[in-house]
PDB file of C-alpha atoms and ligand atoms in Angstrom:
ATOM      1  CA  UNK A   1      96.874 108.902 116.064  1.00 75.00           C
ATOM      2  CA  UNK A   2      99.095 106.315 114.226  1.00 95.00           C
ATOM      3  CA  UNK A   3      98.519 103.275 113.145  1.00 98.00           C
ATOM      4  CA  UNK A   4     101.149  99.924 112.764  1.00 98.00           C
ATOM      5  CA  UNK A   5     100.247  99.620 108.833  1.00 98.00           C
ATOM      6  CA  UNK A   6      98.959 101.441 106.049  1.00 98.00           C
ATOM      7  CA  UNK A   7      97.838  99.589 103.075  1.00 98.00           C
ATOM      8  CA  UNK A   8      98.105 101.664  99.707  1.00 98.00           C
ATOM      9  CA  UNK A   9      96.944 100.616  96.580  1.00 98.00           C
ATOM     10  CA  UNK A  10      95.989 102.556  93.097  1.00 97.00           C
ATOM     11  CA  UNK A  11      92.871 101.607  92.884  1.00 95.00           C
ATOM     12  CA  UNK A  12      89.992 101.017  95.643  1.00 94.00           C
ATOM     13  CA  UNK A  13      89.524  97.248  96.025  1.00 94.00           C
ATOM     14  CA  UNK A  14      93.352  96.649  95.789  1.00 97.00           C
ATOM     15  CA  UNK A  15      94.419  96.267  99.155  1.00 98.00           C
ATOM     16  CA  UNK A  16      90.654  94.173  99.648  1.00 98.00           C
ATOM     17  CA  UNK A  17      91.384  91.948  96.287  1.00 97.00           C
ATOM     18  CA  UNK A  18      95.331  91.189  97.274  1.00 98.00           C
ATOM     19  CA  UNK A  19      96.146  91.565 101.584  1.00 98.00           C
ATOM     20  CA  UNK A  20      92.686  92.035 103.142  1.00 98.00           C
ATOM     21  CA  UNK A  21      93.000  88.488 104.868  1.00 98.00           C
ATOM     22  CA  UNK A  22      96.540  89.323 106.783  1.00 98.00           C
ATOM     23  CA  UNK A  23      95.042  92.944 107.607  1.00 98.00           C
ATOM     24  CA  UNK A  24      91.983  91.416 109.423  1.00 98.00           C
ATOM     25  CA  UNK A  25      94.244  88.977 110.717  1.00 98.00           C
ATOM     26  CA  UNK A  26      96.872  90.853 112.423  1.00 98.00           C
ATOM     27  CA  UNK A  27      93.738  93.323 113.393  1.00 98.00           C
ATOM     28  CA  UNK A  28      92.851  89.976 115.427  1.00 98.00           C
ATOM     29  CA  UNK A  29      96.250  90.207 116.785  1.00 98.00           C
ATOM     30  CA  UNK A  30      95.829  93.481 118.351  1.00 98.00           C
ATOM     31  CA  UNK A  31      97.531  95.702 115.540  1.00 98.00           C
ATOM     32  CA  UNK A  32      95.999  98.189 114.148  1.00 98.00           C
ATOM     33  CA  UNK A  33      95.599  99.548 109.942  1.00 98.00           C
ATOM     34  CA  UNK A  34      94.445 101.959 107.943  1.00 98.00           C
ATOM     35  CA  UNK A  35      93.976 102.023 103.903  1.00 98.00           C
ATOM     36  CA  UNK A  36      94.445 104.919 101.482  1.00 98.00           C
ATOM     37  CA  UNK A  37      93.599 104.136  97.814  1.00 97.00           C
ATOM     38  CA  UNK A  38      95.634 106.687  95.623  1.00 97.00           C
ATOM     39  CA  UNK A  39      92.917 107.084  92.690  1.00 95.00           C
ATOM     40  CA  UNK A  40      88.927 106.894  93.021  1.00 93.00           C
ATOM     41  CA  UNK A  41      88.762 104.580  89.953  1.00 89.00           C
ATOM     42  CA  UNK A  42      86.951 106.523  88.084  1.00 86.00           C
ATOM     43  CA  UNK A  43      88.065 104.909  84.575  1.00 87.00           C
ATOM     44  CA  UNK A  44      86.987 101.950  85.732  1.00 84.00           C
ATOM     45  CA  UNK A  45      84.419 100.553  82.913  1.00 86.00           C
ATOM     46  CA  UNK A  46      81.749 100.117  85.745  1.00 85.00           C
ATOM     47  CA  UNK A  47      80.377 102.607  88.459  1.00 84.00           C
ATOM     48  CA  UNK A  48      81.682 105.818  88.760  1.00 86.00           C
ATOM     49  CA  UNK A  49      83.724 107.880  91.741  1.00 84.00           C
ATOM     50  CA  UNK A  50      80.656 108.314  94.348  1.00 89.00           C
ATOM     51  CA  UNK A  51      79.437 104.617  93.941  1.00 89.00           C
ATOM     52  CA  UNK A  52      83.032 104.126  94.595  1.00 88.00           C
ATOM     53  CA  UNK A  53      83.624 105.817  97.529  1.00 91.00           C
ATOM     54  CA  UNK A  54      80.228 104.615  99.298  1.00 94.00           C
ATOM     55  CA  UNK A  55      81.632 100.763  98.479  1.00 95.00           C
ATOM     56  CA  UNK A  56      85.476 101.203  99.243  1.00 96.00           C
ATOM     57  CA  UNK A  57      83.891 102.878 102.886  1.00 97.00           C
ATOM     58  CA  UNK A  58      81.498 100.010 103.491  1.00 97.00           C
ATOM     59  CA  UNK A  59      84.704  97.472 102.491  1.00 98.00           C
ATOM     60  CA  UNK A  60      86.582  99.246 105.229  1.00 98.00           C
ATOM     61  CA  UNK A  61      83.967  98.986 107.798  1.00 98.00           C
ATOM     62  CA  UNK A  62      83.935  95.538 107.242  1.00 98.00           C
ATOM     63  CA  UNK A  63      87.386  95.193 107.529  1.00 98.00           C
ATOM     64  CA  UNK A  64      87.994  97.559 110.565  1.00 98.00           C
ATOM     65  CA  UNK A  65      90.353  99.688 109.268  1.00 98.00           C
ATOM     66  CA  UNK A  66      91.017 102.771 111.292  1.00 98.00           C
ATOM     67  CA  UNK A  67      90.354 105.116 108.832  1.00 98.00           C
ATOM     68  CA  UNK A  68      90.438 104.810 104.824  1.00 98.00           C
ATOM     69  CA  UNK A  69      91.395 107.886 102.565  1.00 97.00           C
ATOM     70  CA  UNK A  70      91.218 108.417  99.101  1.00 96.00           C
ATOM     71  CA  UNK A  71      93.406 110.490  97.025  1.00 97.00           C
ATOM     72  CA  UNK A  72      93.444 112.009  93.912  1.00 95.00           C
ATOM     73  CA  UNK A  73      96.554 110.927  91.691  1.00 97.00           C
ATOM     74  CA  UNK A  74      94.494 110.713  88.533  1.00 93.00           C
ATOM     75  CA  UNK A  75      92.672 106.602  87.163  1.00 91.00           C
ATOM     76  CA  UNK A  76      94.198 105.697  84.019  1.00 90.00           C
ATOM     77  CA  UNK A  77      97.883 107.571  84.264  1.00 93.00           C
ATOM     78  CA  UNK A  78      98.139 107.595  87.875  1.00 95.00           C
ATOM     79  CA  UNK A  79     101.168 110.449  87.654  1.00 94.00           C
ATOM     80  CA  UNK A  80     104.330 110.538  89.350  1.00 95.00           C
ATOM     81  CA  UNK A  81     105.001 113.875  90.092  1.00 97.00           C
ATOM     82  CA  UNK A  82     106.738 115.615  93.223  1.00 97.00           C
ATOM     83  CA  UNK A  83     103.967 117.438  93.770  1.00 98.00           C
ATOM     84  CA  UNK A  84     102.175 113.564  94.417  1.00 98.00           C
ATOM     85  CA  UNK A  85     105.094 112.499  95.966  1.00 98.00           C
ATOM     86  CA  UNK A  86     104.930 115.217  98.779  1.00 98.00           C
ATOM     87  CA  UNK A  87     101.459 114.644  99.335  1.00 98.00           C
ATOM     88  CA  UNK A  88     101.846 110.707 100.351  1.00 98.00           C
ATOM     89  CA  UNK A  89     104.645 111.580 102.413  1.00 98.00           C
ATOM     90  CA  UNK A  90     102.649 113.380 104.385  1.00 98.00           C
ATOM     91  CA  UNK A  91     100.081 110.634 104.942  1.00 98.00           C
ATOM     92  CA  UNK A  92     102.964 108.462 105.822  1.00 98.00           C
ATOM     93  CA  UNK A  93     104.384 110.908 108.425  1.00 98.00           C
ATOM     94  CA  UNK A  94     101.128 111.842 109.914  1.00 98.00           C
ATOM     95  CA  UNK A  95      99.854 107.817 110.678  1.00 98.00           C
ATOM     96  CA  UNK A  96     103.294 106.803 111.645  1.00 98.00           C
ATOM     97  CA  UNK A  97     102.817 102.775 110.457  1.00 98.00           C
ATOM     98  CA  UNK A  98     105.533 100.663 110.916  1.00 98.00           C
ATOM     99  CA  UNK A  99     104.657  98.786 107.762  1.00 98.00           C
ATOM    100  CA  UNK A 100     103.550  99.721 104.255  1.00 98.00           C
ATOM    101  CA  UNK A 101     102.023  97.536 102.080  1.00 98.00           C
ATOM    102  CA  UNK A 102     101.891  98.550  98.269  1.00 98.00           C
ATOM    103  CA  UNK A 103     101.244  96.930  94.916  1.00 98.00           C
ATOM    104  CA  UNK A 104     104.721  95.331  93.635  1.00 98.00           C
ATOM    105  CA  UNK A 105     106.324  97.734  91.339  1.00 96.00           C
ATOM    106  CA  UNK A 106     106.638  94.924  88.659  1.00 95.00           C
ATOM    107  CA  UNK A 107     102.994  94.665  87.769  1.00 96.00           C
ATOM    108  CA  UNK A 108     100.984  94.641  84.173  1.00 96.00           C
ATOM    109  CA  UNK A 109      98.700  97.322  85.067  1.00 96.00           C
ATOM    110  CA  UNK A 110     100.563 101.097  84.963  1.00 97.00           C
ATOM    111  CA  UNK A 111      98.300 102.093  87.264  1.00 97.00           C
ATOM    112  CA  UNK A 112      99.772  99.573  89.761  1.00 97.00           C
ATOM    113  CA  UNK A 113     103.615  99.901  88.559  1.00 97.00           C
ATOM    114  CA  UNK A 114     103.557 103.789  89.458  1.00 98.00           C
ATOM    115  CA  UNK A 115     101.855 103.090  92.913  1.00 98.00           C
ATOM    116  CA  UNK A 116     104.299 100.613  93.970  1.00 98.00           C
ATOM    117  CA  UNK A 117     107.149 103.000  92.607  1.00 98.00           C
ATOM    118  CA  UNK A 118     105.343 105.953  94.074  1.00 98.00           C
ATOM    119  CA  UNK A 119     104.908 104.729  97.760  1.00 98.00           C
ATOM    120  CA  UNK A 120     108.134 102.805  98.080  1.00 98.00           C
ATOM    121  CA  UNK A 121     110.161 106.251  97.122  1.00 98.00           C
ATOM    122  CA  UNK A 122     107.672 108.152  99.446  1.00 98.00           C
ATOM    123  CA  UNK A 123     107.930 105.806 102.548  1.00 98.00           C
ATOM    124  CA  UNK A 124     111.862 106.153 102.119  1.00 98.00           C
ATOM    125  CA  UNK A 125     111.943 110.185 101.746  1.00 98.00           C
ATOM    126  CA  UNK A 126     109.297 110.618 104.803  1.00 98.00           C
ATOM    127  CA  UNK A 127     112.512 109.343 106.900  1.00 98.00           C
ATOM    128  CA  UNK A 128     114.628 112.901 105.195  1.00 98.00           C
ATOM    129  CA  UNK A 129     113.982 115.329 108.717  1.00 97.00           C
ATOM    130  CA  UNK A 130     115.360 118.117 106.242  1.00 98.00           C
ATOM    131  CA  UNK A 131     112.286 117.270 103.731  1.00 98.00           C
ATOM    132  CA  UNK A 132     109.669 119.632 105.360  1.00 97.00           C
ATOM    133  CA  UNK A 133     106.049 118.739 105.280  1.00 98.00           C
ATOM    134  CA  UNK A 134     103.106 119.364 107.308  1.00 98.00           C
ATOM    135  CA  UNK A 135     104.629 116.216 110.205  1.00 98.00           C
ATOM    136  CA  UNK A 136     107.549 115.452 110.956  1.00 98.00           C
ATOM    137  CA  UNK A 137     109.719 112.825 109.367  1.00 98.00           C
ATOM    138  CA  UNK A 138     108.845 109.485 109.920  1.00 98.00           C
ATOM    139  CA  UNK A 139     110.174 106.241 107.985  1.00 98.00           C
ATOM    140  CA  UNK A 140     108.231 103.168 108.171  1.00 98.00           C
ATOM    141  CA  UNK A 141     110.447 100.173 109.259  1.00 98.00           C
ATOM    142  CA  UNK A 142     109.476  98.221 106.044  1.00 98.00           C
ATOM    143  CA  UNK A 143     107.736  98.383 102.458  1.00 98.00           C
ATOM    144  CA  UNK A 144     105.830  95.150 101.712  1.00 98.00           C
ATOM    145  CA  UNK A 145     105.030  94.646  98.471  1.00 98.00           C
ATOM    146  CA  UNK A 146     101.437  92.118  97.145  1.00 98.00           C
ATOM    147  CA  UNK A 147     100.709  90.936  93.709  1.00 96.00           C
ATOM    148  CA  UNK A 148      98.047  92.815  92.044  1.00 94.00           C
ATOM    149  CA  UNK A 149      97.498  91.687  88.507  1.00 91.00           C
ATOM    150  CA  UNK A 150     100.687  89.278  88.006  1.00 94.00           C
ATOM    151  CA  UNK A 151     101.495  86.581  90.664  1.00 95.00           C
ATOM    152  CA  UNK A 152     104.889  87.371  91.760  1.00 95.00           C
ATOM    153  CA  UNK A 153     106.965  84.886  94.043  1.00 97.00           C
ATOM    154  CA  UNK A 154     106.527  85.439  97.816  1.00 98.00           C
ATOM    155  CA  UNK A 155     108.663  86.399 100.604  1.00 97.00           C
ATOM    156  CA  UNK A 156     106.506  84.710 103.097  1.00 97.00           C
ATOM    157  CA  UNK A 157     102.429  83.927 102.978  1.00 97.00           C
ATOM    158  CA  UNK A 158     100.491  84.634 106.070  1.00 98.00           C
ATOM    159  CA  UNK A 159      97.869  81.920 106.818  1.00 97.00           C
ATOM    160  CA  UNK A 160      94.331  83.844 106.199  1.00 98.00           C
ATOM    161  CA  UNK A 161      92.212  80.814 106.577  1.00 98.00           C
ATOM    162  CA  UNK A 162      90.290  82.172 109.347  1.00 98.00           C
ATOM    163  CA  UNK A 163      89.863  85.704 107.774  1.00 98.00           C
ATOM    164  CA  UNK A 164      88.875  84.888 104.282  1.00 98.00           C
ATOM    165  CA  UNK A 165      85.303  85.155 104.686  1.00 98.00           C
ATOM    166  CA  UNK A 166      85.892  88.944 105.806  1.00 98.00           C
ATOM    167  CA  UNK A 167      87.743  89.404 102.983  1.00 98.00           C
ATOM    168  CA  UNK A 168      85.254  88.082 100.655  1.00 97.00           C
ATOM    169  CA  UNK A 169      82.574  89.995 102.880  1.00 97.00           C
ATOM    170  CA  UNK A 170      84.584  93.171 101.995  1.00 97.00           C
ATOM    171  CA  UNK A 171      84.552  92.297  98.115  1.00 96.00           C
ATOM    172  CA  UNK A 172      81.679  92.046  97.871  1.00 94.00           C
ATOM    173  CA  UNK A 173      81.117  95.290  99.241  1.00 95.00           C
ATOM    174  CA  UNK A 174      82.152  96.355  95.717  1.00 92.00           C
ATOM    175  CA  UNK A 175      79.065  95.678  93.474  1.00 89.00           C
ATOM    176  CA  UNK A 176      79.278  98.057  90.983  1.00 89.00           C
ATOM    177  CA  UNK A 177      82.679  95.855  90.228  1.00 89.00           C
ATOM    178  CA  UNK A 178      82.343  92.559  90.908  1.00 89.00           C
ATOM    179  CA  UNK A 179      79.784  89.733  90.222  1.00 88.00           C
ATOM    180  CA  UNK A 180      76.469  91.014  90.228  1.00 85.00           C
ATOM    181  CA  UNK A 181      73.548  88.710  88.309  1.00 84.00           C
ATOM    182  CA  UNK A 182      70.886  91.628  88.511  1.00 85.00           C
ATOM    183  CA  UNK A 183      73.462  94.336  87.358  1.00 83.00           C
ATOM    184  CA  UNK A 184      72.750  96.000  84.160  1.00 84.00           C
ATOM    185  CA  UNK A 185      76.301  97.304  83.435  1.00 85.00           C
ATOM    186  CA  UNK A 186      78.810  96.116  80.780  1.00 87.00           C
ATOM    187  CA  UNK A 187      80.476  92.991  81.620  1.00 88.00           C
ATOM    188  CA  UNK A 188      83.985  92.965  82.254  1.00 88.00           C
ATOM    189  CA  UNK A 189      86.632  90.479  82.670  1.00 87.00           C
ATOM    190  CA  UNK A 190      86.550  91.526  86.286  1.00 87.00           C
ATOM    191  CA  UNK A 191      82.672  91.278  86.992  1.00 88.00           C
ATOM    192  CA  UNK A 192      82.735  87.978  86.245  1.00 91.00           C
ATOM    193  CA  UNK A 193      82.058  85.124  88.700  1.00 91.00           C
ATOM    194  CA  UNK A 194      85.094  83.501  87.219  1.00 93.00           C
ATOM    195  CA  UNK A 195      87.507  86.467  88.393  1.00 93.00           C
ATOM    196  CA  UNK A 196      86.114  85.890  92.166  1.00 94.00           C
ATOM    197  CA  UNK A 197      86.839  82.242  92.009  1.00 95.00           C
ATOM    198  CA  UNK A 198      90.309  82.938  90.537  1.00 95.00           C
ATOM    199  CA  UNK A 199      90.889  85.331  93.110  1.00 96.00           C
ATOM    200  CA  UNK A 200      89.983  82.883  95.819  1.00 97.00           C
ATOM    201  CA  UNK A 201      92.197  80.356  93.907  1.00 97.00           C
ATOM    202  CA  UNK A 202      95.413  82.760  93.999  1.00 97.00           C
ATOM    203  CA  UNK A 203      94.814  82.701  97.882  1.00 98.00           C
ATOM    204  CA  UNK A 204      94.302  78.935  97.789  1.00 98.00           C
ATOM    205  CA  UNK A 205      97.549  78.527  95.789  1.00 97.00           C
ATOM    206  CA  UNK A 206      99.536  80.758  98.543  1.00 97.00           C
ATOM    207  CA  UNK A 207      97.899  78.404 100.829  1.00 97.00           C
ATOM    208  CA  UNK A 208      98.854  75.344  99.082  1.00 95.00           C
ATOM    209  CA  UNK A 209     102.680  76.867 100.140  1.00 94.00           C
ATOM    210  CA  UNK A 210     102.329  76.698 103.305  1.00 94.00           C
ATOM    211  CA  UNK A 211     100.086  73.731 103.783  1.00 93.00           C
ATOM    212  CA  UNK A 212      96.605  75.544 104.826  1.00 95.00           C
ATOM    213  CA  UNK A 213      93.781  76.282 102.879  1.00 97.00           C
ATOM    214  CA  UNK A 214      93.783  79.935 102.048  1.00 98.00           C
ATOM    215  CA  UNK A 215      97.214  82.482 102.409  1.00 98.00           C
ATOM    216  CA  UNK A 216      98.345  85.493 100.896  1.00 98.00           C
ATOM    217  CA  UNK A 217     101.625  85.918  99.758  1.00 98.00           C
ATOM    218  CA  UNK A 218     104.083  88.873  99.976  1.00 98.00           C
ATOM    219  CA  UNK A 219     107.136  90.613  98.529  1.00 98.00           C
ATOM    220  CA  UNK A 220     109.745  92.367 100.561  1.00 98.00           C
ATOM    221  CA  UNK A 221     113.667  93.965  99.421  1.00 96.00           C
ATOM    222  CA  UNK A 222     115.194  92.525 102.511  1.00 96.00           C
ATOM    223  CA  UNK A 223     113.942  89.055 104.084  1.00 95.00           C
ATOM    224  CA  UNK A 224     111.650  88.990 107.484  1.00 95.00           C
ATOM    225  CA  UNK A 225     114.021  87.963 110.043  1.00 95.00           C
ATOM    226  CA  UNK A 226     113.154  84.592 111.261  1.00 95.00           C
ATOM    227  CA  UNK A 227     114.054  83.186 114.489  1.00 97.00           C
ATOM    228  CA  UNK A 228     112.420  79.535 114.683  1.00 97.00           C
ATOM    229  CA  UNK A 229     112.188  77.627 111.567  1.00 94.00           C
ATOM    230  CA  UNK A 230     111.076  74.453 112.799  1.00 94.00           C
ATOM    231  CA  UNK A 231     107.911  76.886 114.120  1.00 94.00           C
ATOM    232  CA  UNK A 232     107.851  78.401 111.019  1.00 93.00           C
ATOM    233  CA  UNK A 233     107.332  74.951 109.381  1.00 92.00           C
ATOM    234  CA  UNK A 234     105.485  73.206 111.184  1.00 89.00           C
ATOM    235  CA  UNK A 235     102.632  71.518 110.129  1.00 85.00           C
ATOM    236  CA  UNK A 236     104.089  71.357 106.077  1.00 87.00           C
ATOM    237  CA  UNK A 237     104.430  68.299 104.083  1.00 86.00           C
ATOM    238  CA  UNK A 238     107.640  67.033 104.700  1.00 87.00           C
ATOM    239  CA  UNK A 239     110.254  67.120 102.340  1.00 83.00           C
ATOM    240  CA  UNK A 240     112.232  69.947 100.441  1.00 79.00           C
TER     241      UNK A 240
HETATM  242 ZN1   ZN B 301      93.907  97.990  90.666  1.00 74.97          ZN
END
């Protein structure tokens, strides 16, 4: 079984919080994607590992991912190691995607810095056929990179107007993080209403871009090849 992307992120809601719109969308497009969050967030203030888990599986469903796996690089100090580095080269070679998607190696959050660093190294060795793991070598045509907690300048923006209730449907699926009135846990910058409107308003400013209401916005090394930009900008405010 393969799939045509894998979405990696440190910590489970990443890939939900950041891409989750283009997923569902290209899902809609007959492509298919699976998600594998490199820590169980356990050091996250609220919930703990199982509640985790049982939300970041629900969020999946929602999504339709193909499958969703969570490894254990270690919340909090997420560790670069060979031994780590083997491990998600593995994953890579046994799903066979075509694209990765990661957190952008420039990031505040360490957490998020070492994941991007992590699976852009590991999506390049999984190529080495002398590198022997469990599959054989396999090197994904392109690492995409989205903006976890900074806002970096895109690439390109996919249009996820039609998809953003999913992805809002899959946020939600994370209670023990996000906005919950009847919760009884410590309050944290993140379970606050505010950070689920700023989050929509990150997708509303990619959107803005492009002249729709809601996008996401990625980074990538070497630029998408484009073959029609009067297609691709169509429908923009005209001017420069
Ligand atoms: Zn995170």
């Amino acid at each position: 079984m393969s799939v045509d992307v894998l979405a990696i992120g440190a910590h489970p809601d990443d890939v939900e919080l950041t891409c989750a719109g283009t997923l569902v969308r290209w899902k809609r497009m007959g492509r298919t994607f699976g998600i594998v969050d490199l820590t169980h967030g356990e050091m996250g203030t609220r919930g703990d590992a199982t509640t985790r888990q049982r939300e970041s599986r629900k969020a999946a469903e929602i999504l339709g991912a193909q499958f969703r796996e969570t490894l254990d690089f270690g919340d909090g100090g997420l560790v670069l190691s060979r031994e780590n580095e083997l491990i998600l080269i593995d994953v890579i070679r046994r799903e066979k995607p075509r694209l990765v998607l990661t957190s952008f190696p420039a990031d505040r959050h360490p957490d998020h810095r070492r994941a991007g660093e992590l699976v852009r190294d590991a999506s390049f060795y999984a190529g080495l056929r002398k590198l022997e793991t469990e599959h054989p070598a396999h090197r994904p045509q392109q690492t995409i990179y989205f903006s976890t907690a900074w806002v970096h300048d895109p690439t390109f923006v996919v249009d996820v107007t039609a998809t953003m209730e999913v992805r809002r449907d899959a946020i939600r699926a994370f209670s023990s993080q996000f906005h919950d009135p009847t919760s009884a846990e410590p309050q944290t910058v993140l379970s606050q209403q505010s950070f689920l409107d700023t989050m929509d308003a990150r997708a509303r400013h990619f959107g803005f871009m492009i002249g729709v209401d809601f996008a996401e916005g990625f980074i990538s090394m070497r630029p998408p090849r484009l073959d029609d930009p009067i297609a691709a900008f169509e429908g923009f405010e005209p001017g420069f």
